[in-house]
């Protein structure tokens, strides 16, 4: 590495998801994902998905056999298999951040921060609908907020 030591630990974690012996942690502080395979007792750090370097992986959620990752700077939501291999990528989001997978419907809920809304995707990654909008109240800063 040029200019100093490579960061090997976690820097600024933002999301964690666990499912069937695996834990995945998003770490926008170093543009990486941390994969912990508890059954295999293995660790893997991922900084690149499908040939694209992660910039700010901030959201993570897991579903049956799949891992969903949002990168707020890239404006994308990635779908990976449990080994970390890219299955699909959906772009065009304005700062996708939080993710939630609903196992009952197979839907993925994406918090699209700059549009102040939640986007609902079907199991194939197609947008079903969205809801929410920017509130009418001014944001207050100070005591009691």
CSV table of N, CA and C in Angstrom, one decimal:
chain,number,residue,atom,x,y,z
A,1,UNK,N,0.9,-1.2,0.0
A,1,UNK,CA,0.0,0.0,0.0
A,1,UNK,C,0.9,1.2,0.0
A,2,UNK,N,0.5,2.2,-0.8
A,2,UNK,CA,1.3,3.5,-0.9
A,2,UNK,C,0.8,4.4,0.2
A,3,UNK,N,1.8,5.0,0.9
A,3,UNK,CA,1.4,6.0,1.9
A,3,UNK,C,1.0,5.6,3.2
A,4,UNK,N,1.3,4.4,3.7
A,4,UNK,CA,1.0,4.0,5.0
A,4,UNK,C,0.5,2.6,5.1
A,5,UNK,N,0.1,2.2,6.3
A,5,UNK,CA,-0.3,0.9,6.6
A,5,UNK,C,-1.8,0.6,6.1
A,6,UNK,N,-2.0,-0.5,5.6
A,6,UNK,CA,-3.4,-0.9,5.2
A,6,UNK,C,-4.2,-1.1,6.4
A,7,UNK,N,-5.5,-0.6,6.4
A,7,UNK,CA,-6.4,-0.8,7.5
A,7,UNK,C,-6.9,-2.2,7.4
A,8,UNK,N,-6.8,-3.0,8.5
A,8,UNK,CA,-7.2,-4.4,8.4
A,8,UNK,C,-8.5,-4.7,9.3
A,9,UNK,N,-8.8,-3.8,10.2
A,9,UNK,CA,-9.9,-4.0,11.1
A,9,UNK,C,-11.2,-3.3,10.6
A,10,UNK,N,-12.1,-3.1,11.5
A,10,UNK,CA,-13.3,-2.3,11.1
A,10,UNK,C,-13.1,-0.9,11.5
A,11,UNK,N,-13.6,0.0,10.7
A,11,UNK,CA,-13.4,1.5,11.0
A,11,UNK,C,-14.6,2.2,11.4
A,12,UNK,N,-15.7,2.1,10.6
A,12,UNK,CA,-16.9,2.8,10.9
A,12,UNK,C,-18.1,2.0,10.4
A,13,UNK,N,-18.5,1.0,11.2
A,13,UNK,CA,-19.6,0.1,10.8
A,13,UNK,C,-20.9,0.9,10.8
A,14,UNK,N,-21.8,0.5,9.9
A,14,UNK,CA,-23.1,1.1,9.8
A,14,UNK,C,-24.3,0.2,9.9
A,15,UNK,N,-24.1,-1.1,9.5
A,15,UNK,CA,-25.2,-2.0,9.4
A,15,UNK,C,-24.7,-3.4,9.6
A,16,UNK,N,-25.5,-4.3,10.2
A,16,UNK,CA,-25.2,-5.7,10.4
A,16,UNK,C,-26.4,-6.5,10.1
A,17,UNK,N,-26.2,-7.7,9.5
A,17,UNK,CA,-27.3,-8.7,9.3
A,17,UNK,C,-26.7,-10.1,9.5
A,18,UNK,N,-27.5,-10.9,10.1
A,18,UNK,CA,-27.1,-12.3,10.4
A,18,UNK,C,-28.2,-13.2,9.9
A,19,UNK,N,-27.7,-14.4,9.4
A,19,UNK,CA,-28.7,-15.4,9.0
A,19,UNK,C,-27.9,-16.7,8.8
A,20,UNK,N,-28.5,-17.8,9.4
A,20,UNK,CA,-28.0,-19.2,9.2
A,20,UNK,C,-26.4,-19.3,9.2
A,21,UNK,N,-25.9,-18.8,10.3
A,21,UNK,CA,-24.4,-19.0,10.5
A,21,UNK,C,-23.5,-18.0,9.8
A,22,UNK,N,-24.1,-17.0,9.3
A,22,UNK,CA,-23.3,-15.9,8.6
A,22,UNK,C,-23.7,-14.6,9.2
A,23,UNK,N,-22.6,-13.7,9.3
A,23,UNK,CA,-22.8,-12.3,9.7
A,23,UNK,C,-22.2,-11.5,8.6
A,24,UNK,N,-22.9,-10.4,8.2
A,24,UNK,CA,-22.3,-9.5,7.2
A,24,UNK,C,-22.4,-8.1,7.8
A,25,UNK,N,-21.3,-7.4,7.8
A,25,UNK,CA,-21.3,-6.0,8.4
A,25,UNK,C,-20.8,-5.0,7.3
A,26,UNK,N,-21.6,-4.0,7.1
A,26,UNK,CA,-21.2,-2.9,6.2
A,26,UNK,C,-20.3,-1.9,6.9
A,27,UNK,N,-19.2,-1.5,6.2
A,27,UNK,CA,-18.2,-0.6,6.8
A,27,UNK,C,-17.9,0.5,5.8
A,28,UNK,N,-18.7,1.6,5.8
A,28,UNK,CA,-18.3,2.7,4.9
A,28,UNK,C,-17.0,3.4,5.2
A,29,UNK,N,-16.5,3.2,6.4
A,29,UNK,CA,-15.3,3.8,6.8
A,29,UNK,C,-14.1,3.4,6.0
A,30,UNK,N,-14.1,2.2,5.5
A,30,UNK,CA,-13.1,1.7,4.6
A,30,UNK,C,-13.6,1.2,3.3
A,31,UNK,N,-14.9,1.4,3.0
A,31,UNK,CA,-15.5,1.0,1.7
A,31,UNK,C,-15.4,-0.5,1.6
A,32,UNK,N,-15.9,-1.3,2.6
A,32,UNK,CA,-15.8,-2.7,2.6
A,32,UNK,C,-16.9,-3.4,3.3
A,33,UNK,N,-17.1,-4.6,3.1
A,33,UNK,CA,-18.0,-5.5,3.7
A,33,UNK,C,-17.2,-6.6,4.5
A,34,UNK,N,-17.6,-6.9,5.7
A,34,UNK,CA,-17.0,-7.9,6.5
A,34,UNK,C,-17.9,-9.2,6.5
A,35,UNK,N,-17.5,-10.3,6.0
A,35,UNK,CA,-18.2,-11.5,6.0
A,35,UNK,C,-17.6,-12.5,7.0
A,36,UNK,N,-18.5,-12.9,8.0
A,36,UNK,CA,-18.1,-13.9,9.0
A,36,UNK,C,-18.9,-15.1,8.8
A,37,UNK,N,-18.2,-16.2,8.3
A,37,UNK,CA,-18.9,-17.5,8.2
A,37,UNK,C,-18.6,-18.2,9.5
A,38,UNK,N,-19.6,-18.3,10.4
A,38,UNK,CA,-19.5,-18.8,11.7
A,38,UNK,C,-19.3,-20.4,11.7
A,39,UNK,N,-20.0,-21.0,10.8
A,39,UNK,CA,-19.9,-22.5,10.7
A,39,UNK,C,-18.5,-22.9,10.1
A,40,UNK,N,-18.0,-22.2,9.1
A,40,UNK,CA,-16.8,-22.5,8.5
A,40,UNK,C,-15.6,-21.9,9.2
A,41,UNK,N,-15.9,-21.0,10.2
A,41,UNK,CA,-14.9,-20.3,10.9
A,41,UNK,C,-14.0,-19.5,10.0
A,42,UNK,N,-14.6,-18.8,9.1
A,42,UNK,CA,-13.8,-18.0,8.1
A,42,UNK,C,-14.2,-16.5,8.1
A,43,UNK,N,-13.3,-15.7,7.7
A,43,UNK,CA,-13.6,-14.3,7.6
A,43,UNK,C,-13.1,-13.8,6.2
A,44,UNK,N,-13.9,-12.9,5.6
A,44,UNK,CA,-13.5,-12.4,4.3
A,44,UNK,C,-13.9,-10.9,4.2
A,45,UNK,N,-13.0,-10.1,3.8
A,45,UNK,CA,-13.3,-8.7,3.6
A,45,UNK,C,-13.4,-8.4,2.1
A,46,UNK,N,-14.6,-7.8,1.7
A,46,UNK,CA,-14.9,-7.5,0.3
A,46,UNK,C,-14.9,-6.0,0.1
A,47,UNK,N,-14.1,-5.6,-0.9
A,47,UNK,CA,-14.0,-4.2,-1.2
A,47,UNK,C,-14.5,-3.9,-2.7
A,48,UNK,N,-14.8,-5.0,-3.4
A,48,UNK,CA,-15.1,-4.9,-4.8
A,48,UNK,C,-16.3,-5.9,-5.1
A,49,UNK,N,-17.3,-5.4,-5.8
A,49,UNK,CA,-18.4,-6.3,-6.2
A,49,UNK,C,-18.5,-6.3,-7.7
A,50,UNK,N,-18.4,-7.4,-8.4
A,50,UNK,CA,-18.5,-7.5,-9.8
A,50,UNK,C,-17.6,-6.5,-10.6
A,51,UNK,N,-16.4,-6.3,-10.1
A,51,UNK,CA,-15.5,-5.4,-10.8
A,51,UNK,C,-15.6,-4.0,-10.4
A,52,UNK,N,-16.5,-3.6,-9.5
A,52,UNK,CA,-16.7,-2.3,-9.1
A,52,UNK,C,-16.3,-2.1,-7.6
A,53,UNK,N,-15.5,-1.1,-7.4
A,53,UNK,CA,-15.0,-0.9,-6.0
A,53,UNK,C,-16.2,-0.2,-5.2
A,54,UNK,N,-16.4,-0.7,-4.0
A,54,UNK,CA,-17.4,-0.1,-3.1
A,54,UNK,C,-16.8,1.2,-2.6
A,55,UNK,N,-17.7,2.2,-2.4
A,55,UNK,CA,-17.3,3.5,-1.9
A,55,UNK,C,-17.8,3.7,-0.5
A,56,UNK,N,-19.2,3.5,-0.4
A,56,UNK,CA,-19.8,3.7,0.9
A,56,UNK,C,-20.9,2.6,1.1
A,57,UNK,N,-20.5,1.4,1.3
A,57,UNK,CA,-21.5,0.3,1.6
A,57,UNK,C,-22.1,0.6,3.0
A,58,UNK,N,-23.3,0.9,3.0
A,58,UNK,CA,-23.9,1.4,4.3
A,58,UNK,C,-25.1,0.6,4.8
A,59,UNK,N,-25.7,-0.2,3.9
A,59,UNK,CA,-26.9,-1.0,4.3
A,59,UNK,C,-26.6,-2.4,3.9
A,60,UNK,N,-27.1,-3.3,4.8
A,60,UNK,CA,-27.1,-4.8,4.5
A,60,UNK,C,-28.3,-5.5,5.1
A,61,UNK,N,-28.8,-6.4,4.3
A,61,UNK,CA,-29.9,-7.2,4.8
A,61,UNK,C,-29.8,-8.6,4.1
A,62,UNK,N,-30.2,-9.6,4.8
A,62,UNK,CA,-30.1,-11.0,4.2
A,62,UNK,C,-31.4,-11.6,4.1
A,63,UNK,N,-31.5,-12.4,3.0
A,63,UNK,CA,-32.7,-13.2,2.8
A,63,UNK,C,-32.3,-14.6,2.4
A,64,UNK,N,-33.2,-15.5,2.1
A,64,UNK,CA,-32.8,-16.9,1.9
A,64,UNK,C,-31.8,-17.0,0.7
A,65,UNK,N,-30.6,-17.3,1.0
A,65,UNK,CA,-29.5,-17.5,0.0
A,65,UNK,C,-29.0,-16.2,-0.6
A,66,UNK,N,-29.5,-15.1,-0.2
A,66,UNK,CA,-29.1,-13.8,-0.8
A,66,UNK,C,-28.6,-12.8,0.3
A,67,UNK,N,-27.8,-11.9,-0.2
A,67,UNK,CA,-27.3,-10.8,0.7
A,67,UNK,C,-27.5,-9.5,-0.1
A,68,UNK,N,-28.2,-8.5,0.5
A,68,UNK,CA,-28.5,-7.3,-0.2
A,68,UNK,C,-27.6,-6.2,0.4
A,69,UNK,N,-26.9,-5.4,-0.4
A,69,UNK,CA,-26.0,-4.4,0.0
A,69,UNK,C,-26.4,-3.1,-0.7
A,70,UNK,N,-26.4,-2.0,0.1
A,70,UNK,CA,-26.6,-0.7,-0.6
A,70,UNK,C,-25.3,0.1,-0.4
A,71,UNK,N,-25.0,0.8,-1.5
A,71,UNK,CA,-23.8,1.7,-1.5
A,71,UNK,C,-24.4,3.1,-1.8
A,72,UNK,N,-24.3,4.0,-0.8
A,72,UNK,CA,-25.0,5.3,-0.9
A,72,UNK,C,-24.3,6.2,-1.9
A,73,UNK,N,-23.0,6.1,-2.0
A,73,UNK,CA,-22.3,6.9,-3.0
A,73,UNK,C,-22.5,6.5,-4.4
A,74,UNK,N,-22.5,5.1,-4.6
A,74,UNK,CA,-22.7,4.6,-6.0
A,74,UNK,C,-24.2,4.7,-6.4
A,75,UNK,N,-25.1,4.8,-5.5
A,75,UNK,CA,-26.5,4.9,-5.8
A,75,UNK,C,-27.0,3.5,-6.2
A,76,UNK,N,-26.5,2.5,-5.7
A,76,UNK,CA,-26.9,1.1,-6.1
A,76,UNK,C,-27.2,0.2,-5.0
A,77,UNK,N,-28.0,-0.8,-5.3
A,77,UNK,CA,-28.3,-1.9,-4.4
A,77,UNK,C,-27.8,-3.2,-5.1
A,78,UNK,N,-26.9,-3.9,-4.5
A,78,UNK,CA,-26.4,-5.1,-5.0
A,78,UNK,C,-27.0,-6.3,-4.4
A,79,UNK,N,-27.2,-7.4,-5.2
A,79,UNK,CA,-27.7,-8.7,-4.7
A,79,UNK,C,-26.6,-9.7,-4.9
A,80,UNK,N,-26.2,-10.3,-3.8
A,80,UNK,CA,-25.1,-11.3,-3.8
A,80,UNK,C,-25.6,-12.6,-3.4
A,81,UNK,N,-24.8,-13.7,-3.8
A,81,UNK,CA,-25.1,-15.0,-3.2
A,81,UNK,C,-24.4,-15.0,-1.8
A,82,UNK,N,-24.5,-16.1,-1.1
A,82,UNK,CA,-23.9,-16.2,0.2
A,82,UNK,C,-22.4,-16.3,0.2
A,83,UNK,N,-21.8,-16.5,-1.0
A,83,UNK,CA,-20.3,-16.5,-1.1
A,83,UNK,C,-19.8,-15.1,-1.4
A,84,UNK,N,-20.7,-14.2,-1.7
A,84,UNK,CA,-20.3,-12.8,-2.0
A,84,UNK,C,-20.3,-12.6,-3.5
A,85,UNK,N,-20.7,-13.5,-4.3
A,85,UNK,CA,-20.7,-13.4,-5.8
A,85,UNK,C,-21.9,-12.5,-6.2
A,86,UNK,N,-21.7,-11.6,-7.1
A,86,UNK,CA,-22.7,-10.7,-7.6
A,86,UNK,C,-23.8,-11.4,-8.4
A,87,UNK,N,-25.0,-11.3,-8.0
A,87,UNK,CA,-26.1,-11.8,-8.8
A,87,UNK,C,-26.8,-10.8,-9.6
A,88,UNK,N,-26.9,-9.5,-9.1
A,88,UNK,CA,-27.5,-8.4,-9.8
A,88,UNK,C,-27.2,-7.1,-9.1
A,89,UNK,N,-27.3,-6.0,-9.9
A,89,UNK,CA,-27.1,-4.7,-9.3
A,89,UNK,C,-28.2,-3.8,-9.9
A,90,UNK,N,-28.7,-3.0,-9.1
A,90,UNK,CA,-29.8,-2.0,-9.5
A,90,UNK,C,-29.3,-0.6,-9.1
A,91,UNK,N,-29.2,0.2,-10.1
A,91,UNK,CA,-28.7,1.6,-9.9
A,91,UNK,C,-29.8,2.6,-10.0
A,92,UNK,N,-29.5,3.9,-10.0
A,92,UNK,CA,-30.4,4.9,-10.2
A,92,UNK,C,-31.0,5.4,-8.9
A,93,UNK,N,-30.6,4.9,-7.8
A,93,UNK,CA,-31.1,5.4,-6.5
A,93,UNK,C,-30.4,6.7,-6.1
A,94,UNK,N,-31.1,7.5,-5.3
A,94,UNK,CA,-30.4,8.7,-4.8
A,94,UNK,C,-30.2,8.5,-3.3
A,95,UNK,N,-28.9,8.1,-3.0
A,95,UNK,CA,-28.4,7.7,-1.7
A,95,UNK,C,-29.2,6.6,-1.0
A,96,UNK,N,-29.2,5.4,-1.6
A,96,UNK,CA,-29.8,4.3,-0.9
A,96,UNK,C,-29.1,4.0,0.4
A,97,UNK,N,-29.8,3.9,1.5
A,97,UNK,CA,-29.1,3.6,2.8
A,97,UNK,C,-29.6,2.3,3.4
A,98,UNK,N,-30.7,2.5,4.3
A,98,UNK,CA,-31.2,1.3,5.0
A,98,UNK,C,-31.9,0.3,4.1
A,99,UNK,N,-31.7,-1.0,4.5
A,99,UNK,CA,-32.4,-2.1,3.7
A,99,UNK,C,-33.1,-3.0,4.7
A,100,UNK,N,-34.2,-3.5,4.3
A,100,UNK,CA,-35.0,-4.5,5.1
A,100,UNK,C,-35.6,-5.5,4.1
A,101,UNK,N,-35.3,-6.8,4.4
A,101,UNK,CA,-35.9,-7.9,3.6
A,101,UNK,C,-37.1,-8.5,4.4
A,102,UNK,N,-38.2,-8.6,3.7
A,102,UNK,CA,-39.4,-9.2,4.2
A,102,UNK,C,-39.5,-10.7,3.7
A,103,UNK,N,-39.2,-11.7,4.6
A,103,UNK,CA,-39.2,-13.1,4.2
A,103,UNK,C,-40.6,-13.6,3.8
A,104,UNK,N,-41.6,-13.0,4.3
A,104,UNK,CA,-43.0,-13.4,4.0
A,104,UNK,C,-43.4,-13.1,2.6
A,105,UNK,N,-42.9,-11.9,2.0
A,105,UNK,CA,-43.3,-11.5,0.7
A,105,UNK,C,-42.1,-11.6,-0.3
A,106,UNK,N,-40.9,-11.7,0.2
A,106,UNK,CA,-39.7,-11.7,-0.7
A,106,UNK,C,-39.4,-10.3,-1.1
A,107,UNK,N,-40.0,-9.3,-0.5
A,107,UNK,CA,-39.8,-7.9,-0.9
A,107,UNK,C,-38.6,-7.3,-0.2
A,108,UNK,N,-37.9,-6.4,-0.9
A,108,UNK,CA,-36.8,-5.7,-0.3
A,108,UNK,C,-37.2,-4.2,-0.2
A,109,UNK,N,-37.1,-3.6,1.0
A,109,UNK,CA,-37.4,-2.3,1.2
A,109,UNK,C,-36.1,-1.5,1.3
A,110,UNK,N,-36.0,-0.4,0.5
A,110,UNK,CA,-34.8,0.4,0.3
A,110,UNK,C,-35.1,1.8,0.8
A,111,UNK,N,-34.4,2.3,1.8
A,111,UNK,CA,-34.6,3.7,2.2
A,111,UNK,C,-33.8,4.6,1.2
A,112,UNK,N,-34.4,5.4,0.4
A,112,UNK,CA,-33.8,6.3,-0.5
A,112,UNK,C,-33.7,7.7,0.1
A,113,UNK,N,-32.6,8.0,0.7
A,113,UNK,CA,-32.5,9.1,1.6
A,113,UNK,C,-32.8,10.4,0.9
A,114,UNK,N,-32.2,10.7,-0.2
A,114,UNK,CA,-32.3,12.0,-0.8
A,114,UNK,C,-33.7,12.3,-1.4
A,115,UNK,N,-34.5,11.2,-1.6
A,115,UNK,CA,-35.8,11.4,-2.1
A,115,UNK,C,-36.8,11.2,-1.0
A,116,UNK,N,-36.3,11.0,0.2
A,116,UNK,CA,-37.2,10.9,1.4
A,116,UNK,C,-38.3,9.9,1.2
A,117,UNK,N,-37.9,8.7,0.7
A,117,UNK,CA,-39.0,7.7,0.5
A,117,UNK,C,-38.4,6.3,0.7
A,118,UNK,N,-39.3,5.4,0.7
A,118,UNK,CA,-39.0,3.9,0.8
A,118,UNK,C,-39.4,3.3,-0.5
A,119,UNK,N,-38.5,2.6,-1.2
A,119,UNK,CA,-38.8,2.0,-2.5
A,119,UNK,C,-38.9,0.5,-2.2
A,120,UNK,N,-40.0,-0.1,-2.7
A,120,UNK,CA,-40.3,-1.6,-2.5
A,120,UNK,C,-40.0,-2.3,-3.8
A,121,UNK,N,-39.1,-3.3,-3.7
A,121,UNK,CA,-38.7,-4.1,-4.8
A,121,UNK,C,-39.2,-5.5,-4.7
A,122,UNK,N,-39.6,-6.1,-5.8
A,122,UNK,CA,-40.1,-7.5,-5.8
A,122,UNK,C,-38.8,-8.4,-5.8
A,123,UNK,N,-39.1,-9.7,-5.7
A,123,UNK,CA,-37.9,-10.7,-5.6
A,123,UNK,C,-37.0,-10.6,-6.8
A,124,UNK,N,-37.5,-10.1,-8.0
A,124,UNK,CA,-36.6,-10.0,-9.2
A,124,UNK,C,-35.9,-8.6,-9.2
A,125,UNK,N,-36.1,-7.7,-8.2
A,125,UNK,CA,-35.5,-6.4,-8.2
A,125,UNK,C,-36.2,-5.3,-8.9
A,126,UNK,N,-37.5,-5.6,-9.3
A,126,UNK,CA,-38.3,-4.6,-10.0
A,126,UNK,C,-39.0,-3.8,-8.9
A,127,UNK,N,-39.2,-2.5,-9.2
A,127,UNK,CA,-39.9,-1.6,-8.3
A,127,UNK,C,-41.3,-1.9,-8.3
A,128,UNK,N,-41.9,-2.2,-7.2
A,128,UNK,CA,-43.4,-2.4,-7.1
A,128,UNK,C,-44.1,-1.0,-6.8
A,129,UNK,N,-43.6,-0.3,-5.8
A,129,UNK,CA,-44.1,1.0,-5.4
A,129,UNK,C,-43.2,1.7,-4.5
A,130,UNK,N,-43.5,2.9,-4.2
A,130,UNK,CA,-42.7,3.6,-3.2
A,130,UNK,C,-43.7,4.4,-2.3
A,131,UNK,N,-43.2,4.8,-1.1
A,131,UNK,CA,-44.1,5.6,-0.3
A,131,UNK,C,-43.2,6.6,0.5
A,132,UNK,N,-43.8,7.7,1.0
A,132,UNK,CA,-43.1,8.7,1.8
A,132,UNK,C,-42.7,9.9,0.9
A,133,UNK,N,-42.5,11.0,1.6
A,133,UNK,CA,-42.1,12.2,1.0
A,133,UNK,C,-41.5,13.1,2.0
A,134,UNK,N,-40.8,14.1,1.6
A,134,UNK,CA,-40.2,15.1,2.5
A,134,UNK,C,-41.3,15.7,3.4
A,135,UNK,N,-41.0,15.8,4.7
A,135,UNK,CA,-42.0,16.4,5.6
A,135,UNK,C,-42.1,17.9,5.4
A,136,UNK,N,-43.2,18.5,6.0
A,136,UNK,CA,-43.4,19.9,5.8
A,136,UNK,C,-42.7,20.8,6.8
A,137,UNK,N,-42.4,20.2,8.0
A,137,UNK,CA,-41.8,20.9,9.1
A,137,UNK,C,-40.3,21.2,8.7
A,138,UNK,N,-39.8,22.3,9.2
A,138,UNK,CA,-38.4,22.7,9.1
A,138,UNK,C,-37.6,21.8,10.1
A,139,UNK,N,-36.5,21.4,9.7
A,139,UNK,CA,-35.6,20.7,10.6
A,139,UNK,C,-35.1,21.6,11.7
A,140,UNK,N,-35.3,21.2,13.0
A,140,UNK,CA,-34.8,22.0,14.1
A,140,UNK,C,-33.5,21.5,14.6
A,141,UNK,N,-32.6,22.3,15.0
A,141,UNK,CA,-31.4,21.9,15.6
A,141,UNK,C,-31.2,22.6,16.9
A,142,UNK,N,-30.9,21.9,17.9
A,142,UNK,CA,-30.7,22.6,19.2
A,142,UNK,C,-31.2,21.7,20.3
A,143,UNK,N,-31.6,22.4,21.4
A,143,UNK,CA,-32.0,21.7,22.6
A,143,UNK,C,-33.4,21.0,22.3
A,144,UNK,N,-33.5,19.8,22.9
A,144,UNK,CA,-34.7,19.0,22.8
A,144,UNK,C,-35.0,18.4,21.5
A,145,UNK,N,-34.0,18.4,20.6
A,145,UNK,CA,-34.2,17.7,19.3
A,145,UNK,C,-33.4,16.5,19.2
